[in-house]
Amino acid sequence: MTPESLRELLRRFRSGELSEDAALEELARLPFRELRDARVDTHRALRQGLPEVVLGLGKSVEQICEIVKALESSGVNVLVTRVEPQAAHEVRRELPQLEHRPEARLLWLAQQPPHQPGGQGESGSIAVVTAGTADSPVAEEAAVVAELFGNKVERLYDVGVAGLHRLLASIDVLRSARVLIVVAGMEGALPSVVGGLVGRPVIAVPTSVGYGTALGGVTALLGMLASCASNVTAVNIDNGFGAAFVATLINRG
Amino acid sequence: MTPESLRELLRRFRSGELSEDAALEELARLPFRELRDARVDTHRALRQGLPEVVLGLGKSVEQICEIVKALESSGVNVLVTRVEPQAAHEVRRELPQLEHRPEARLLWLAQQPPHQPGGQGESGSIAVVTAGTADSPVAEEAAVVAELFGNKVERLYDVGVAGLHRLLASIDVLRSARVLIVVAGMEGALPSVVGGLVGRPVIAVPTSVGYGTALGGVTALLGMLASCASNVTAVNIDNGFGAAFVATLINRG
Amino acid sequence: MTPESLRELLRRFRSGELSEDAALEELARLPFRELRDARVDTHRALRQGLPEVVLGLGKSVEQICEIVKALESSGVNVLVTRVEPQAAHEVRRELPQLEHRPEARLLWLAQQPPHQPGGQGESGSIAVVTAGTADSPVAEEAAVVAELFGNKVERLYDVGVAGLHRLLASIDVLRSARVLIVVAGMEGALPSVVGGLVGRPVIAVPTSVGYGTALGGVTALLGMLASCASNVTAVNIDNGFGAAFVATLINRG
Amino acid sequence: MTPESLRELLRRFRSGELSEDAALEELARLPFRELRDARVDTHRALRQGLPEVVLGLGKSVEQICEIVKALESSGVNVLVTRVEPQAAHEVRRELPQLEHRPEARLLWLAQQPPHQPGGQGESGSIAVVTAGTADSPVAEEAAVVAELFGNKVERLYDVGVAGLHRLLASIDVLRSARVLIVVAGMEGALPSVVGGLVGRPVIAVPTSVGYGTALGGVTALLGMLASCASNVTAVNIDNGFGAAFVATLINRG
Amino acid sequence: MTPESLRELLRRFRSGELSEDAALEELARLPFRELRDARVDTHRALRQGLPEVVLGLGKSVEQICEIVKALESSGVNVLVTRVEPQAAHEVRRELPQLEHRPEARLLWLAQQPPHQPGGQGESGSIAVVTAGTADSPVAEEAAVVAELFGNKVERLYDVGVAGLHRLLASIDVLRSARVLIVVAGMEGALPSVVGGLVGRPVIAVPTSVGYGTALGGVTALLGMLASCASNVTAVNIDNGFGAAFVATLINRG
Amino acid sequence: MTPESLRELLRRFRSGELSEDAALEELARLPFRELRDARVDTHRALRQGLPEVVLGLGKSVEQICEIVKALESSGVNVLVTRVEPQAAHEVRRELPQLEHRPEARLLWLAQQPPHQPGGQGESGSIAVVTAGTADSPVAEEAAVVAELFGNKVERLYDVGVAGLHRLLASIDVLRSARVLIVVAGMEGALPSVVGGLVGRPVIAVPTSVGYGTALGGVTALLGMLASCASNVTAVNIDNGFGAAFVATLINRG
Amino acid sequence: MTPESLRELLRRFRSGELSEDAALEELARLPFRELRDARVDTHRALRQGLPEVVLGLGKSVEQICEIVKALESSGVNVLVTRVEPQAAHEVRRELPQLEHRPEARLLWLAQQPPHQPGGQGESGSIAVVTAGTADSPVAEEAAVVAELFGNKVERLYDVGVAGLHRLLASIDVLRSARVLIVVAGMEGALPSVVGGLVGRPVIAVPTSVGYGTALGGVTALLGMLASCASNVTAVNIDNGFGAAFVATLINRG
Amino acid sequence: MTPESLRELLRRFRSGELSEDAALEELARLPFRELRDARVDTHRALRQGLPEVVLGLGKSVEQICEIVKALESSGVNVLVTRVEPQAAHEVRRELPQLEHRPEARLLWLAQQPPHQPGGQGESGSIAVVTAGTADSPVAEEAAVVAELFGNKVERLYDVGVAGLHRLLASIDVLRSARVLIVVAGMEGALPSVVGGLVGRPVIAVPTSVGYGTALGGVTALLGMLASCASNVTAVNIDNGFGAAFVATLINRG
């Protein structure tokens, strides 16, 4: 409930259009309506121009279509993450208005212009850095989401720690970013190295890339958390979306 | 190598004092000399008014004293973390100029005024939130470090999820912060709940508080990373310092 | 051995038909014969109007059919849990008298009216609460089983901790229940929050929903056991049936 | 805010005593005031005659004393759990009014008569069962807490599964209980066996008793959760208090 | 080197056909030649009438056929374990002389009469006991292997600890065995209970039956090793063959 | 209930002293009374000349003394395992009749001659083999217990797999044993090697010797269970007593 | 930046073509340019005659083809590891010039003669040893890679520790190698045994062969690292390529 | 059996002093006698000038003294590793001839000149590199052992990946080594970075330095094994000695 509608309710009560009991009834449900309003309030994504987000992982094509349609009718931008190619194909047969970003496993429905960041400070760029080519799907999820959220994104891929020269050759890209998303599987050492090279927040994204002792991303994650660089925080394994979400909040100042 | 010494080298070469081969030799080794200069460059903490930080955990009193003296002579602010009461007492017998913050297990040597944040945008406050009273040492490490780094800090302690009313009663504190540090042990649910209430980055700090299935902080950490709230990132178990470090970088805009 | 047959034995002994040694021999083996009777006694489910339960997981269609037929002939109600759609289809081709509850992955054969709870006290309702929509299959298993066992069930779905307002808006439903089943995957924080809001037993059911650090339900489980709310107990991952079974025993007073 | 006070507010607004802006202001803050009221509501322990509980584990003597004094002044009963003998001695030097139950590692301050259970139904007894003598401290914590909470408690100790006859010899005690707390370390098999013998809820408490593959209680816990008996739920390792708390809620009907 | 060839060497040396140095040279390499003979010696299975055993798990149909043919030509009995139905079908198309035991996932080629146990003492029977019906494939592997190895086998299936009466009703079977193989998944409590009832060695076989905290057999295994019964040893998860092998060695006296 | 008292009951019934109903009542409770008799029956250790065993680990000197005194009065042999030197010293100050075997961490009270094995077959010797000198305490626990249980024991220590010649030099000792106890920490490879050299049951005892990836004995245990030798079973980490117990049961034929 | 271009820069500066500031600017960026040159330097594989290596695992046929073509044009030898049969077939339909080594899961493009080792010392042979036949694919990966890298390779397969005689019979092969690669799954004991027999470096390769407590290679790995032989180091599970790579570096002297 | 005694045996046989059967008997036992000789043969350390090594960890002062004395009498060099200061002090009170290297936790008895490496090729230097100062004890163990084994050692300490410039400034030291030992705790990223900079074998030593997700060295170890650099192998956590041992074998060519 917006302040305006609450004001309206009070006026209708004073004018007699609404009986005391009806007003009471209405207001008695306020805490939660208010919370329902708060719900909108916590729908900060919408208010901030961020789209509604649906995790496609483990949902059927039918479920995805149903949810997207419901969100579409509310006029917001809609983002579906973790959509495999075949599922994306089937969803778009029913909802051809969705844009498909296969490299990032995303479906996207733009109904509003992307939010222009700014807030308190001038926003900068988000650098998305990967250790190996196999980390690309997660990195693209992060990069495309960050772009859809209105950020300027710089990609720096395949600069793993076993070939430092590639990383160092692009140190300007790293140092000019407001916040960095560093994506790595296997031993997950890249965020520590990048963290030591820059004075900005580094969001580390472990990936499930690798075999054996890579333990499906757990080794990379543990290493990122035990990092000797103090400016590194981590998100869940393969969670490119979450990294982009937090990076956007940081970038907006 | 400072710009001045490089300029000097060039002049000596032009003047003939240095042969082409000698100059070449000198310059060929530049990358690492330059990097030795860059070393200063990566001393971003110093340049940004952040103190040099020494992890006290596992160091002897002698080692702490030796390192602090070396840093003191360079004129920077010095922060020693994870110092147990007895060790702090002994260090200060030799170095009484160190300030002791026992609640945060910190020693502090101020030789310069705290950095005034600002940067691109206006900086805000950092909220430090805990689930239980046993999380206080870690939270105080975060809060005091953030203060020493020049941030405005709001503390909100003992508002664990099993007593939601306490948390909700202080929702204004949560919503007014630029970035939040949420400290919790046991099941580590608080960052998810706080993350759902605010539109700002939440840095989750798992603590080793609890017993049995709390697994010394691992359960809280896993839960924070698997959080259903998209604005949550995590640092290592009990790493209050790291959370404050990143929060400062975010807050500076 | 029934009381009747024991009485008969005694009579045969007194009449001299059975010698002392023969009676002694017979009686010496009583413990286990008696226990064979006790076997019926531990068939508490049957006596209490609860159905016989078959875990479908890992059983072939043939095995399920064979067991159901054997139980059918004894006149009891029969419940088969964890039956995937295709298996359910095939079982019902042979046993069309089975009712299929696909949303709960259950097959159900009603041969007796549901038990009317009551016992010592008046029974109440069981609330089944979920954190996310992906937890529904497990929750439905719990809810439908509880209904089939004769309980009144209130469903409250998709009220995860990252959107507290949805949960708080239904606090009356939570508080009016005699016992609550709270189903959650990922970080599994919901039972702690619900536990703090009510004064009744909360049975937490971790689900294998999530990815990465969700560890297939282990993280949710560990968190539920390390819960800061004292009224929470846990069952195995995805064990909706078990939660409903215990909730029924609690609800019967 | 009660309905009455809300009605009053509406009247004051209609009468003009309250301006539209003032009413709006008042109503806008309703959710949390209401929740602030709920705060009292969640103090269910107090309302139900249960004592306030303080986890002594990891708290200093000073901290325990300070908290107990604060609670004492509010007139409630106070329970301190996990107090080692030396700490208990020191606390009681300052607060001799506390009763010490060393076998259960509890301190107890009775300021009100124990709550008489009853509620909807007639309450029964709680059976506390252990596998071995080493499980006694945890079992005593459960048993004494249950007694202090007003329950009738039956103890059945040292009836582990490798000596079934001891367990079976006391089957009447098991079957007459309204709810059972079964405490076991090592392989933790006892709750499964007891669960198969009774038709009541069994709360399993794993203990950290054992060595090697007992893994400090983790093996017992995993086994209890994977139990083939459907009426078993589990609490955290060594959490005798939690088991007694839930058992009390179940027993009260 | 057979005794005969060694004797021959000695004779050639004495006859002067072989010089001292040549004989020395020949003998100096004896350890490994001798060990090559010892190779036959460690073929204890053959000498004891036990078949050669091939682990089918992870081998292709071609590989199985090739190995079986090689062994067939040497005249020994051949046992192939862990053969899935389709693979067994294909192997027998090429080698129809193999007997198929689908319930035990075994292929069997009898070329010699089963060994008649006896040895030092009179051999007894081996009891194979299971907790649930889902443990049958592993139990049948153990039972059929034990039979093929010439043991008398008693099966006692589906006597899990949650229904003690079934187990106790057959206590005579348990007590009359020379050695017991107890097969259980989930919480794996049955070997502890059986171990307490008998005075003979109990070989515990954990199975991968169960879900969630059963952890694919790890929970059962850990519990069996932490057993409170002193006469229990364990083999690998699902290793019915190994249990039968050891039981045979024990039974032979 | 002894056979005598049952016979008495029958006579009292026939004489009319006991009514049919009273006899029925009495007999109906027989299972557990009978089992109470069975209780003695499961005291197989006593009947077989094995001592009563007390696990000293985690028990106080007072508790050990109390239990030993109780057992002493019943005339049986008593064995206390895992007694550290200081505790042993204190126990023997009160109970000087106990023999101390410090190398095996055992206390021993002989009140009866050791049982002479034999049973069905001729018993043989038990070989106790260790990989390194650090495994000695566990091995001695096994060896001394086996001796106290009346077995002939052969020790073969410090023959780890990294120095095969030492092991092979004693192959006669290995091959002449009826059953082998092989004790190893670190990578725990010795039981596999020994298992391949002999045709008898090998009981593997992992020890907590080692550091890092030895994981306190878990690595050795896992390796022993995954052994490529089919005649190996395992007991819990450091459980020398359990190995000796089972070896004795095997050796008795 | 090559020495030539640096020399050129100096000349342009001395000639006045470049101002001091411009030269300074240019030189200030040297570190990373220089490192860009270093990039070639770290292409040690190429310089040493080692091929470029592509990990096929998890790459699509399209990706493999694209990378191979790019490398082919640079004239180097190309090695693709972990290529399953079907993928290899499809890749070679497009790139028939690739040699397929199915037993080692490798594709190989030779454009240059294999490097002739030598370096400082005379290179020796690499022994590749396996415990069981199921370890062959990993061993062949190691053996073929080592051959393609120009080493002499001796294979010694299926000499697991449960049949020592086979291993000992080939001790000459073991002792004549300059470096040994020992491949084993299950309990992974072979490297310890081999390590004790030779005075050369042993590279242990755990394989994912086995079931249950083999834990997909983790048990073998842990055991190899906890080895009692001091000359053993380990690589990742199933990493035959890495072992061959390091062995080549050792063998080259 | 020495060649001489074997020659003697042959002569006694030819002379008729020994019958054919007696000679056969004698020779049949040769394998293990011969292996008893081989025992000396596997004393490769001695033959190669390497000292005998005693792991001090977990040994008492008495045990250390006894072993050292035994070895001293055989004239070899003796190395005792992992000796804590107090123990070293006590050992040297009895054996003052031992040299103490406290920084490396070693005791050292030189009775022979250090072996001069060389072998097939020219030996080079061993670089010992650490990530942080806390890794020094392990690194010093490696460095001092390597020196005692006759290698030239270059130390490069405290060059962790979060401060790359320090590492790069010493790249010449890295590249001039024949083999590198890289010691790191926490996330253990340094070996991957160093591995990418050099074309020589890198032996990675994880240390137990760190807290929380460092998991006592397990995280560093897992990361080292999952390294993206192909020239990295790993040893056990904190195993500086093992790394030096293997590095020496590599360095000797």
PDB file of C-alpha atoms in Angstrom, chain A residues 147-224:
ATOM      1  CA  GLU A 147      25.081  -5.482 -18.477  1.00  0.00           C
ATOM      2  CA  LEU A 148      21.349  -6.072 -18.312  1.00  0.00           C
ATOM      3  CA  PHE A 149      21.410  -4.374 -14.904  1.00  0.00           C
ATOM      4  CA  GLY A 150      22.869  -1.268 -16.569  1.00  0.00           C
ATOM      5  CA  ASN A 151      26.562  -1.609 -15.701  1.00  0.00           C
ATOM      6  CA  LYS A 152      29.518  -1.096 -17.986  1.00  0.00           C
ATOM      7  CA  VAL A 153      31.363  -4.441 -18.115  1.00  0.00           C
ATOM      8  CA  GLU A 154      34.964  -5.253 -19.069  1.00  0.00           C
ATOM      9  CA  ARG A 155      35.719  -8.905 -19.852  1.00  0.00           C
ATOM     10  CA  LEU A 156      39.175 -10.358 -19.254  1.00  0.00           C
ATOM     11  CA  TYR A 157      39.085 -14.097 -19.899  1.00  0.00           C
ATOM     12  CA  ASP A 158      41.544 -16.978 -19.698  1.00  0.00           C
ATOM     13  CA  VAL A 159      44.162 -15.230 -17.576  1.00  0.00           C
ATOM     14  CA  GLY A 160      44.802 -18.052 -15.083  1.00  0.00           C
ATOM     15  CA  VAL A 161      47.642 -17.900 -12.598  1.00  0.00           C
ATOM     16  CA  ALA A 162      49.793 -20.453 -14.416  1.00  0.00           C
ATOM     17  CA  GLY A 163      50.334 -17.824 -17.142  1.00  0.00           C
ATOM     18  CA  LEU A 164      50.796 -14.637 -15.173  1.00  0.00           C
ATOM     19  CA  HIS A 165      51.985 -12.579 -18.137  1.00  0.00           C
ATOM     20  CA  ARG A 166      48.515 -12.637 -19.661  1.00  0.00           C
ATOM     21  CA  LEU A 167      47.066 -11.261 -16.452  1.00  0.00           C
ATOM     22  CA  LEU A 168      49.728  -8.645 -15.918  1.00  0.00           C
ATOM     23  CA  ALA A 169      49.458  -7.477 -19.515  1.00  0.00           C
ATOM     24  CA  SER A 170      45.928  -6.348 -18.725  1.00  0.00           C
ATOM     25  CA  ILE A 171      46.547  -4.818 -15.353  1.00  0.00           C
ATOM     26  CA  ASP A 172      45.054  -1.524 -16.516  1.00  0.00           C
ATOM     27  CA  VAL A 173      41.705  -3.181 -17.080  1.00  0.00           C
ATOM     28  CA  LEU A 174      41.832  -4.619 -13.582  1.00  0.00           C
ATOM     29  CA  ARG A 175      42.833  -1.370 -11.921  1.00  0.00           C
ATOM     30  CA  SER A 176      40.255   0.781 -13.666  1.00  0.00           C
ATOM     31  CA  ALA A 177      37.279  -1.257 -12.467  1.00  0.00           C
ATOM     32  CA  ARG A 178      35.073  -0.150  -9.560  1.00  0.00           C
ATOM     33  CA  VAL A 179      34.507  -3.786  -8.579  1.00  0.00           C
ATOM     34  CA  LEU A 180      35.825  -7.077  -9.965  1.00  0.00           C
ATOM     35  CA  ILE A 181      34.177 -10.450 -10.445  1.00  0.00           C
ATOM     36  CA  VAL A 182      36.821 -13.158 -10.639  1.00  0.00           C
ATOM     37  CA  VAL A 183      35.689 -16.566 -11.840  1.00  0.00           C
ATOM     38  CA  ALA A 184      37.879 -19.642 -11.389  1.00  0.00           C
ATOM     39  CA  GLY A 185      37.627 -23.426 -10.951  1.00  0.00           C
ATOM     40  CA  MET A 186      40.282 -26.013 -10.077  1.00  0.00           C
ATOM     41  CA  GLU A 187      42.535 -24.479  -7.413  1.00  0.00           C
ATOM     42  CA  GLY A 188      40.739 -21.117  -7.564  1.00  0.00           C
ATOM     43  CA  ALA A 189      43.899 -19.052  -7.074  1.00  0.00           C
ATOM     44  CA  LEU A 190      43.054 -16.204  -9.410  1.00  0.00           C
ATOM     45  CA  PRO A 191      41.013 -14.052  -6.985  1.00  0.00           C
ATOM     46  CA  SER A 192      43.926 -14.008  -4.544  1.00  0.00           C
ATOM     47  CA  VAL A 193      46.311 -12.824  -7.256  1.00  0.00           C
ATOM     48  CA  VAL A 194      43.892 -10.249  -8.631  1.00  0.00           C
ATOM     49  CA  GLY A 195      43.042  -9.131  -5.104  1.00  0.00           C
ATOM     50  CA  GLY A 196      46.695  -8.356  -4.542  1.00  0.00           C
ATOM     51  CA  LEU A 197      46.865  -6.237  -7.682  1.00  0.00           C
ATOM     52  CA  VAL A 198      43.899  -3.937  -7.095  1.00  0.00           C
ATOM     53  CA  GLY A 199      42.462  -1.767  -4.343  1.00  0.00           C
ATOM     54  CA  ARG A 200      38.820  -2.561  -5.041  1.00  0.00           C
ATOM     55  CA  PRO A 201      36.375  -5.240  -3.869  1.00  0.00           C
ATOM     56  CA  VAL A 202      36.871  -8.604  -5.553  1.00  0.00           C
ATOM     57  CA  ILE A 203      33.897 -10.965  -5.711  1.00  0.00           C
ATOM     58  CA  ALA A 204      35.202 -14.493  -6.198  1.00  0.00           C
ATOM     59  CA  VAL A 205      33.044 -17.035  -8.029  1.00  0.00           C
ATOM     60  CA  PRO A 206      34.229 -20.641  -7.752  1.00  0.00           C
ATOM     61  CA  THR A 207      33.212 -22.863 -10.653  1.00  0.00           C
ATOM     62  CA  SER A 208      32.613 -26.574 -10.814  1.00  0.00           C
ATOM     63  CA  VAL A 209      35.253 -26.814 -13.554  1.00  0.00           C
ATOM     64  CA  GLY A 210      37.943 -29.463 -13.022  1.00  0.00           C
ATOM     65  CA  TYR A 211      38.105 -33.071 -11.862  1.00  0.00           C
ATOM     66  CA  GLY A 212      39.424 -35.133  -8.988  1.00  0.00           C
ATOM     67  CA  THR A 213      40.531 -32.917  -6.135  1.00  0.00           C
ATOM     68  CA  ALA A 214      38.728 -29.958  -7.668  1.00  0.00           C
ATOM     69  CA  LEU A 215      35.768 -31.577  -5.861  1.00  0.00           C
ATOM     70  CA  GLY A 216      33.196 -29.916  -8.091  1.00  0.00           C
ATOM     71  CA  GLY A 217      34.168 -26.420  -7.058  1.00  0.00           C
ATOM     72  CA  VAL A 218      34.601 -26.969  -3.333  1.00  0.00           C
ATOM     73  CA  THR A 219      38.388 -26.685  -3.501  1.00  0.00           C
ATOM     74  CA  ALA A 220      38.207 -23.404  -5.396  1.00  0.00           C
ATOM     75  CA  LEU A 221      35.656 -22.090  -2.920  1.00  0.00           C
ATOM     76  CA  LEU A 222      37.667 -23.043   0.153  1.00  0.00           C
ATOM     77  CA  GLY A 223      40.772 -21.466  -1.332  1.00  0.00           C
ATOM     78  CA  MET A 224      38.950 -18.233  -2.151  1.00  0.00           C
TER      79      MET A 224
END
